[in-house]
CSV table of C-alpha atoms in Angstrom, one decimal:
chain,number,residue,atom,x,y,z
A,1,UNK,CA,19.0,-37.9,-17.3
A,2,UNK,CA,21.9,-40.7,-16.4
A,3,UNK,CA,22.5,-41.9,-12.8
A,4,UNK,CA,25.8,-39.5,-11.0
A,5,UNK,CA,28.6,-42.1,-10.3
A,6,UNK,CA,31.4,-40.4,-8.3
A,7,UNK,CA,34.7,-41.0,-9.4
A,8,UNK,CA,37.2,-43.5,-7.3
A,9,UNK,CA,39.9,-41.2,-8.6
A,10,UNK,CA,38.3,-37.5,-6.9
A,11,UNK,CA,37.9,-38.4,-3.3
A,12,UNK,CA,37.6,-35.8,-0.4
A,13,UNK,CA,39.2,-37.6,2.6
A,14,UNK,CA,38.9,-35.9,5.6
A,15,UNK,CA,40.5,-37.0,9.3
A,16,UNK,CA,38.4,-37.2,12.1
A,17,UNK,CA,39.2,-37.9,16.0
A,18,UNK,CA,37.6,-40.0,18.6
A,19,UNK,CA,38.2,-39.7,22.6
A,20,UNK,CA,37.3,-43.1,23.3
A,21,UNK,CA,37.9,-42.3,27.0
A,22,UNK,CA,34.6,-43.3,29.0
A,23,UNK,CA,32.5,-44.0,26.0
A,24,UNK,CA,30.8,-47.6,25.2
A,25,UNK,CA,32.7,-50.0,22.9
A,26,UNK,CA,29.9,-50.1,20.5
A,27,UNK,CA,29.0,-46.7,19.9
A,28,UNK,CA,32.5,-45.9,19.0
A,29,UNK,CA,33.0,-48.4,16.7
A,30,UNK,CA,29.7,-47.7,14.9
A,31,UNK,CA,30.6,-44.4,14.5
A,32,UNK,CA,33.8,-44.7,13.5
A,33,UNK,CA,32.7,-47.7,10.8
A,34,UNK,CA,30.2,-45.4,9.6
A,35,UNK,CA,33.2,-42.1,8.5
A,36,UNK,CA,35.1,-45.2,7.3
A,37,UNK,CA,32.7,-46.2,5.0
A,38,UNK,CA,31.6,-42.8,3.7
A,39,UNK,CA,28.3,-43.4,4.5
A,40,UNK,CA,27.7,-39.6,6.1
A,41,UNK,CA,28.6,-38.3,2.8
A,42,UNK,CA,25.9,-37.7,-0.1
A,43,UNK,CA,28.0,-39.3,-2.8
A,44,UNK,CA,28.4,-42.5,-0.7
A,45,UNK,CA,28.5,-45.5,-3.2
A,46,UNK,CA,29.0,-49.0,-2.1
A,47,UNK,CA,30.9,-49.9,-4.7
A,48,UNK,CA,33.7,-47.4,-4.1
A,49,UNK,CA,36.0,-46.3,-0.9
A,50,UNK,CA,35.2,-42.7,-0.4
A,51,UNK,CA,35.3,-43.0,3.2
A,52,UNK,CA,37.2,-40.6,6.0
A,53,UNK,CA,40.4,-41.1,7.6
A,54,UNK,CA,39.4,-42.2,11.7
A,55,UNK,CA,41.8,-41.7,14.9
A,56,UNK,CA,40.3,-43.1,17.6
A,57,UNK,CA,42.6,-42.3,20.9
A,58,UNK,CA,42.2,-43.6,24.7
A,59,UNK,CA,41.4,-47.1,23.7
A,60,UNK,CA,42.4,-48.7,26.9
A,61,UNK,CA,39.7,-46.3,28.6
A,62,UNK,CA,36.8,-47.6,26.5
A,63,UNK,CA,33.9,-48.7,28.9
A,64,UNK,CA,32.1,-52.4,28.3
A,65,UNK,CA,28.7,-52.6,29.4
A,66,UNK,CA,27.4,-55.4,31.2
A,67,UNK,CA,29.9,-58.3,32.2
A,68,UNK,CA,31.8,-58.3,28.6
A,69,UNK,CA,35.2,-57.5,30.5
A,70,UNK,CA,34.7,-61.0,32.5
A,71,UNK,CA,32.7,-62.5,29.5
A,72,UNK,CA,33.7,-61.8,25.5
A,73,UNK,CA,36.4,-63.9,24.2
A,74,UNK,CA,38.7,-62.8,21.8
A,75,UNK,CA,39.9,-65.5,19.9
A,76,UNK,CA,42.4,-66.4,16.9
A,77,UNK,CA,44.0,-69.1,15.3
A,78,UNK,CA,48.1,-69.8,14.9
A,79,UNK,CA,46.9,-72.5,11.8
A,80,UNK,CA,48.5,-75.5,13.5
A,81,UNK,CA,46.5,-78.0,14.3
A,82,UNK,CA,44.9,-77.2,18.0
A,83,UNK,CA,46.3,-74.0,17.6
A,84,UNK,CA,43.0,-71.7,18.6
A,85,UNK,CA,43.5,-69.5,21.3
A,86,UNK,CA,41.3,-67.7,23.6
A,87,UNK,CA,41.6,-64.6,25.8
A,88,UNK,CA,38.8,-62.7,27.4
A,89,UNK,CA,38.4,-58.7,27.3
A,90,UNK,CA,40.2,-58.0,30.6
A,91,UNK,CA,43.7,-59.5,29.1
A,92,UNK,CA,43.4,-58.2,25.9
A,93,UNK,CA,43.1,-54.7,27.3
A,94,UNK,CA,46.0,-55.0,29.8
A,95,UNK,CA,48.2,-56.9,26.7
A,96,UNK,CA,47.2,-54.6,23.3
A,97,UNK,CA,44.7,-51.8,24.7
A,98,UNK,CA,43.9,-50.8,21.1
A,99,UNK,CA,43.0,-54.4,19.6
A,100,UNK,CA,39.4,-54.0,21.3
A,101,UNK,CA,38.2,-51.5,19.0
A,102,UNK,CA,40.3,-52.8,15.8
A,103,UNK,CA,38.2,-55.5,16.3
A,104,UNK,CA,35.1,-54.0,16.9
A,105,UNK,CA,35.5,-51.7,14.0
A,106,UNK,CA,36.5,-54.1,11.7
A,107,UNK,CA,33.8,-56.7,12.1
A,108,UNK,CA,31.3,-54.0,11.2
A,109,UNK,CA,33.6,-53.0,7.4
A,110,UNK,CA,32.7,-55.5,4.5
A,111,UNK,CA,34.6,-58.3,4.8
A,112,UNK,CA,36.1,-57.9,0.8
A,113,UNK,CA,39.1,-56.2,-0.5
A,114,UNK,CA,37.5,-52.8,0.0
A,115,UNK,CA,36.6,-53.4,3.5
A,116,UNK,CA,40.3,-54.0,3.9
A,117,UNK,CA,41.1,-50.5,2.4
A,118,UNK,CA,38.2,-49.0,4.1
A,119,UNK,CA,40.0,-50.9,7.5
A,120,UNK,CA,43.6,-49.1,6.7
A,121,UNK,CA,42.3,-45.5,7.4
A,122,UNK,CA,41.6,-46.6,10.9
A,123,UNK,CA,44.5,-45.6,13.9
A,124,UNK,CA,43.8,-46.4,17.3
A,125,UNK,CA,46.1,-45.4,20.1
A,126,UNK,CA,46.1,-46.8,23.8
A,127,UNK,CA,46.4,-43.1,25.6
A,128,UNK,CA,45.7,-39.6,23.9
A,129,UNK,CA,48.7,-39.1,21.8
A,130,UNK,CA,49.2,-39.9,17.8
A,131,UNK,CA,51.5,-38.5,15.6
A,132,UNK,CA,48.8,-36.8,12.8
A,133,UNK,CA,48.3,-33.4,14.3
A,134,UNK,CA,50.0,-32.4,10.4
A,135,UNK,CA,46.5,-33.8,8.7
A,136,UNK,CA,44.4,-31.5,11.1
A,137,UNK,CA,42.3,-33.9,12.2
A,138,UNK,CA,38.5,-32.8,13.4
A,139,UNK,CA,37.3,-33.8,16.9
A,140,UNK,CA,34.2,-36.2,16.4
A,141,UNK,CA,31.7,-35.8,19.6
A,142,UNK,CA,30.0,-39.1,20.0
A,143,UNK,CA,26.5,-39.3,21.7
């Protein structure tokens, strides 16, 4: 009897929603890696994206623990020379509200060309609209 290998081509995408209003950065992005990756489904295969659309809304709500908001940096680079530049949590949420948990997400997907695929079936919105009631999507409860 042979090893089952799902096929790329048959894939059962679903679309899932996450409040992000009051919950912790890092469960929410671990959650939401997690339906990216397909790793809840049986025929998960690393090799393959057979992961789950995610809309995560109310990203400028999301709650850091600790003293992140005074203390994590978010940095990135124009590729000039001296060009790095740094901003801490508190200015990124007031500037791009939903670039906290890109970020967060992202940095937990495989850093190849399939974690770049798996990274495209993530939306994040800043308050509690998006424009994907058509897919249906299903609300996601996270602990």
């Amino acid at each position: 009897m042979g090893t089952f290998i799902p096929s790329a081509k048959v894939v059962n995408r679903q679309w899932h929603i996450i409040d992000a209003d009051g919950q912790i950065l890092g469960r929410i992005a671990t959650q939401a890696a997690r339906l990216l990756q397909g790793k809840h489904k049986a025929e998960w295969t690393p090799f393959l994206d057979r992961g789950d659309h995610v809309i995560i809304v109310n990203a400028a709500t999301v709650k850091l623990t600790g003293k992140k908001e005074e203390q994590k940096l978010y940095r990135y680079h124009s590729g000039y020379e001296g060009g790095l530049r740094e901003e801490r949590a508190k200015i990124v949420r007031q500037k791009q509200p939903a670039r906290i948990l890109e970020e967060a997400v992202h940095g937990m997907l495989p850093k190849t060309k399939l974690g770049s695929a798996m990274f495209s079936k993530l939306k994040v919105y800043a308050n509690g609209e998006h424009p994907h009631a058509a897919q249906q999507p299903r609300k996601l409860e996270v602990a």
